[in-house]
CSV table of C-alpha atoms in Angstrom, one decimal:
chain,number,residue,atom,x,y,z
A,1,MET,CA,123.0,160.4,62.2
A,2,THR,CA,120.1,162.8,61.9
A,3,LEU,CA,121.3,166.3,60.9
A,4,LEU,CA,119.8,169.4,62.5
A,5,ILE,CA,118.2,171.3,59.6
A,6,ASP,CA,116.2,174.2,61.1
A,7,GLU,CA,115.7,176.3,64.2
A,8,ASP,CA,113.0,174.1,65.8
A,9,ALA,CA,115.2,171.0,65.5
A,10,VAL,CA,118.1,172.9,67.1
A,11,ARG,CA,116.0,174.1,70.0
A,12,ASP,CA,114.7,170.5,70.6
A,13,TRP,CA,118.3,169.2,70.5
A,14,LEU,CA,119.6,171.8,72.9
A,15,CYS,CA,117.0,170.9,75.5
A,16,ASN,CA,116.8,167.1,75.0
A,17,ALA,CA,120.3,166.1,74.0
A,18,LEU,CA,122.4,168.9,75.6
A,19,GLY,CA,120.2,169.5,78.6
A,20,ALA,CA,119.9,173.2,78.1
A,21,ASP,CA,117.2,174.9,80.3
A,22,HIS,CA,114.8,177.7,79.3
A,23,ALA,CA,117.2,180.4,80.6
A,24,ALA,CA,120.1,179.1,78.5
A,25,VAL,CA,118.0,179.0,75.3
A,26,ALA,CA,116.7,182.5,76.1
A,27,ARG,CA,120.3,183.7,76.4
A,28,LEU,CA,121.0,182.3,72.9
A,29,ASP,CA,117.8,184.1,71.6
A,30,THR,CA,119.2,187.3,72.9
A,31,LEU,CA,122.7,186.6,71.4
A,32,VAL,CA,121.1,186.1,68.0
A,33,ALA,CA,119.2,189.4,68.3
A,34,LEU,CA,122.4,191.2,69.4
A,35,LEU,CA,124.4,189.7,66.5
A,36,ARG,CA,121.8,190.6,63.9
A,37,GLU,CA,121.9,194.2,65.2
A,38,GLU,CA,125.7,194.4,65.3
A,39,ASN,CA,125.9,192.8,61.8
A,40,GLN,CA,124.5,196.0,60.4
A,41,ARG,CA,127.6,197.9,61.7
A,42,GLN,CA,130.3,195.3,61.1
A,43,ASN,CA,130.4,192.1,59.0
A,44,LEU,CA,130.4,189.5,61.8
A,45,VAL,CA,128.8,186.8,59.8
A,46,ALA,CA,127.8,186.4,56.1
A,47,ALA,CA,124.4,188.0,55.5
A,48,ALA,CA,123.4,184.7,53.7
A,49,SER,CA,123.9,182.8,57.0
A,50,LEU,CA,121.5,185.0,59.0
A,51,ASP,CA,118.5,183.0,58.2
A,52,GLN,CA,120.3,179.8,59.2
A,53,MET,CA,121.8,181.3,62.4
A,54,TRP,CA,120.6,178.5,64.7
A,55,VAL,CA,122.0,175.7,62.5
A,56,ARG,CA,125.1,177.3,61.0
A,57,HIS,CA,126.3,179.1,64.1
A,58,ILE,CA,124.5,178.1,67.3
A,59,ALA,CA,124.2,174.4,66.9
A,60,ASP,CA,127.6,174.2,65.1
A,61,SER,CA,129.1,175.7,68.2
A,62,ALA,CA,127.0,173.9,70.8
A,63,GLN,CA,127.8,170.5,69.5
A,64,LEU,CA,131.3,170.9,70.9
A,65,LEU,CA,129.9,170.9,74.4
A,66,ASN,CA,128.2,167.6,73.6
A,67,VAL,CA,131.6,166.2,72.5
A,68,SER,CA,133.4,167.5,75.6
A,69,ARG,CA,130.7,167.2,78.4
A,70,GLU,CA,133.1,165.3,80.7
A,71,THR,CA,135.9,167.9,80.4
A,72,SER,CA,136.1,170.7,82.9
A,73,GLY,CA,138.5,173.6,83.3
A,74,PRO,CA,139.5,176.6,81.2
A,75,TRP,CA,138.2,176.7,77.6
A,76,LEU,CA,140.5,178.5,75.1
A,77,ASP,CA,138.7,179.5,71.9
A,78,LEU,CA,141.0,180.8,69.1
A,79,GLY,CA,139.8,183.5,66.7
A,80,THR,CA,136.3,183.7,68.3
A,81,GLY,CA,135.2,186.4,65.8
A,82,ALA,CA,131.4,186.7,66.0
A,83,GLY,CA,131.3,184.5,69.1
A,84,PHE,CA,131.5,181.0,67.7
A,85,PRO,CA,132.0,178.8,69.5
A,86,GLY,CA,133.2,180.8,72.5
A,87,LEU,CA,130.1,182.9,73.3
A,88,VAL,CA,127.8,180.0,72.7
A,89,VAL,CA,129.8,177.8,75.1
A,90,ALA,CA,129.8,180.6,77.8
A,91,LEU,CA,126.0,181.2,77.5
A,92,LEU,CA,125.2,177.5,77.8
A,93,ASP,CA,127.7,176.9,80.6
A,94,PRO,CA,128.1,180.3,82.4
A,95,SER,CA,130.2,178.8,85.2
A,96,ARG,CA,132.9,177.7,82.9
A,97,GLU,CA,136.1,179.9,82.4
A,98,VAL,CA,136.1,180.7,78.7
A,99,VAL,CA,139.0,182.7,77.2
A,100,MET,CA,138.2,184.1,73.7
A,101,VAL,CA,141.2,185.2,71.6
A,102,GLU,CA,140.3,187.7,68.9
A,103,SER,CA,142.9,190.0,67.4
A,104,ARG,CA,140.5,192.2,65.5
A,105,ALA,CA,139.7,195.2,67.7
A,106,LYS,CA,136.1,195.8,66.6
A,107,ARG,CA,135.1,192.2,67.0
A,108,ALA,CA,136.9,192.0,70.4
A,109,ALA,CA,135.1,195.0,71.6
A,110,TRP,CA,131.7,193.5,70.6
A,111,LEU,CA,132.6,190.2,72.3
A,112,GLU,CA,133.4,192.2,75.5
A,113,SER,CA,130.1,194.1,75.3
A,114,VAL,CA,128.2,190.8,75.1
A,115,ILE,CA,130.1,189.4,78.1
A,116,VAL,CA,129.1,192.5,80.1
A,117,HIS,CA,125.5,192.3,78.8
A,118,PHE,CA,125.1,188.7,80.2
A,119,SER,CA,127.4,189.2,83.2
A,120,LEU,CA,129.6,186.3,82.2
A,121,THR,CA,132.1,186.8,85.0
A,122,GLY,CA,134.0,183.6,84.1
A,123,SER,CA,134.6,184.7,80.5
A,124,ARG,CA,137.1,187.1,79.1
A,125,VAL,CA,138.4,188.4,75.7
A,126,VAL,CA,142.1,188.7,74.9
A,127,ALA,CA,142.3,191.3,72.1
A,128,ALA,CA,145.6,190.2,70.7
A,129,ARG,CA,147.3,187.8,68.3
A,130,LEU,CA,147.7,184.3,69.8
A,131,GLU,CA,151.5,184.5,69.5
A,132,ILE,CA,151.6,187.1,72.3
A,133,VAL,CA,148.9,185.7,74.6
A,134,PRO,CA,150.5,184.6,77.9
A,135,THR,CA,150.6,180.8,78.2
A,136,PHE,CA,148.2,179.0,80.5
A,137,ASP,CA,147.0,175.4,80.7
A,138,ALA,CA,143.8,175.0,78.8
A,139,ALA,CA,141.5,172.0,79.4
A,140,ILE,CA,139.9,172.5,76.0
A,141,ILE,CA,141.2,174.3,72.9
A,142,SER,CA,138.7,175.1,70.1
A,143,ALA,CA,139.1,176.9,66.9
A,144,ARG,CA,136.5,177.4,64.1
A,145,ALA,CA,138.0,178.7,60.8
A,146,PHE,CA,141.1,180.0,62.6
A,147,ALA,CA,144.0,178.7,60.6
A,148,PRO,CA,145.1,175.6,58.6
A,149,LEU,CA,145.5,172.6,60.9
A,150,GLU,CA,149.3,172.5,61.0
A,151,ARG,CA,149.7,176.2,61.8
A,152,LEU,CA,146.8,176.1,64.3
A,153,ILE,CA,148.4,173.2,66.3
A,154,ALA,CA,151.8,174.8,66.2
A,155,LEU,CA,150.5,178.1,67.5
A,156,ALA,CA,148.3,176.6,70.2
A,157,ALA,CA,150.5,173.7,71.4
A,158,ARG,CA,152.0,175.7,74.3
A,159,PHE,CA,148.5,176.0,75.9
A,160,SER,CA,148.1,172.2,76.0
A,161,THR,CA,148.9,169.5,78.4
A,162,SER,CA,148.6,165.7,78.2
A,163,GLN,CA,145.0,166.1,79.3
A,164,THR,CA,143.9,168.9,77.0
A,165,ARG,CA,141.0,168.2,74.7
A,166,TRP,CA,141.2,169.7,71.1
A,167,LEU,CA,137.9,170.4,69.4
A,168,LEU,CA,138.4,171.6,65.8
A,169,PRO,CA,135.4,171.9,63.5
A,170,LYS,CA,136.4,171.5,59.9
A,171,GLY,CA,134.7,171.5,56.5
A,172,ARG,CA,134.7,168.8,53.8
A,173,ASN,CA,138.5,168.7,53.7
A,174,GLY,CA,139.0,168.2,57.4
A,175,ALA,CA,139.7,164.4,57.3
A,176,LYS,CA,142.1,164.9,54.3
A,177,GLU,CA,143.9,167.7,56.2
A,178,LEU,CA,144.4,165.4,59.1
A,179,SER,CA,145.6,162.6,56.9
A,180,GLU,CA,148.4,164.8,55.6
A,181,MET,CA,149.7,165.6,59.1
A,182,PRO,CA,152.6,163.7,60.8
A,183,LYS,CA,151.6,160.2,62.1
A,184,SER,CA,152.0,161.4,65.7
A,185,LEU,CA,149.2,163.9,65.2
A,186,GLN,CA,147.1,161.5,63.2
A,187,THR,CA,147.1,159.2,66.2
A,188,MET,CA,146.3,162.0,68.6
A,189,PHE,CA,143.1,163.0,66.8
A,190,HIS,CA,140.0,161.2,65.5
A,191,VAL,CA,137.2,162.4,63.2
A,192,GLU,CA,133.6,162.9,64.3
A,193,GLN,CA,130.7,163.8,62.1
A,194,SER,CA,129.1,167.2,62.5
A,195,ILE,CA,125.4,167.3,63.3
A,196,THR,CA,124.8,170.4,61.2
A,197,ASP,CA,126.4,169.5,57.9
A,198,ALA,CA,126.9,166.1,56.2
A,199,GLU,CA,130.2,167.3,54.7
A,200,SER,CA,131.6,168.8,57.9
A,201,VAL,CA,133.5,167.1,60.7
A,202,ILE,CA,135.1,167.8,64.1
A,203,LEU,CA,138.7,166.8,64.6
A,204,VAL,CA,138.8,165.6,68.3
A,205,GLY,CA,142.1,165.1,70.0
A,206,GLN,CA,143.7,164.9,73.3
A,207,GLY,CA,147.2,165.7,74.5
A,208,HIS,CA,150.2,167.9,73.9
A,209,PRO,CA,151.5,167.7,70.3
A,210,SER,CA,155.2,167.3,70.7
A,211,PRO,CA,157.8,164.7,69.9
A,212,SER,CA,157.8,163.6,73.6
A,213,GLY,CA,154.0,163.5,73.6
A,214,SER,CA,153.6,165.8,76.7
A,215,ARG,CA,155.5,168.6,78.3
A,216,ARG,CA,154.6,167.2,81.8
């Protein structure tokens, strides 16, 4: 697999592999500018990653759309933080319902301001801890640096059905973390290589993680 290593490669991939049009890429340009500005007021992303924004954050988020392109319905993003992957998903697919859960008030307020800026009427921010977010059926559940795998799945399981797609980007220990989970979860997930980092993976799963396999 060829890794995306710079902004030009990411832009080419977005257009050629993901099918993003000029307007979608322009929205991502604006997001990057807005984030750089806001990062001077609050630490949304590490300063060291600003020069690699298109690879580290944009492509790393957008690749989840490539994995899930056949899945429609509400997308639940846990711990959206600076907007990854939730805002990137919403900007590339504005018609999709994207629910971004972010408990930190300042970050949630910034996410809301970006949603308003782009008139993303299908997207919303829930400024609360996941434990108190009202349950709904999510078609996709994503989480990037939200919690250890076992806790993440336990917290998010009530939003899943037998058809729910789980997209969980992980670092170099992702496969090991999955191998230490109960067998029922190991069989629910498989590991895909990230296109932005040779040592990173995406844990891709489907279903409702319970002893019975599904709540419906």
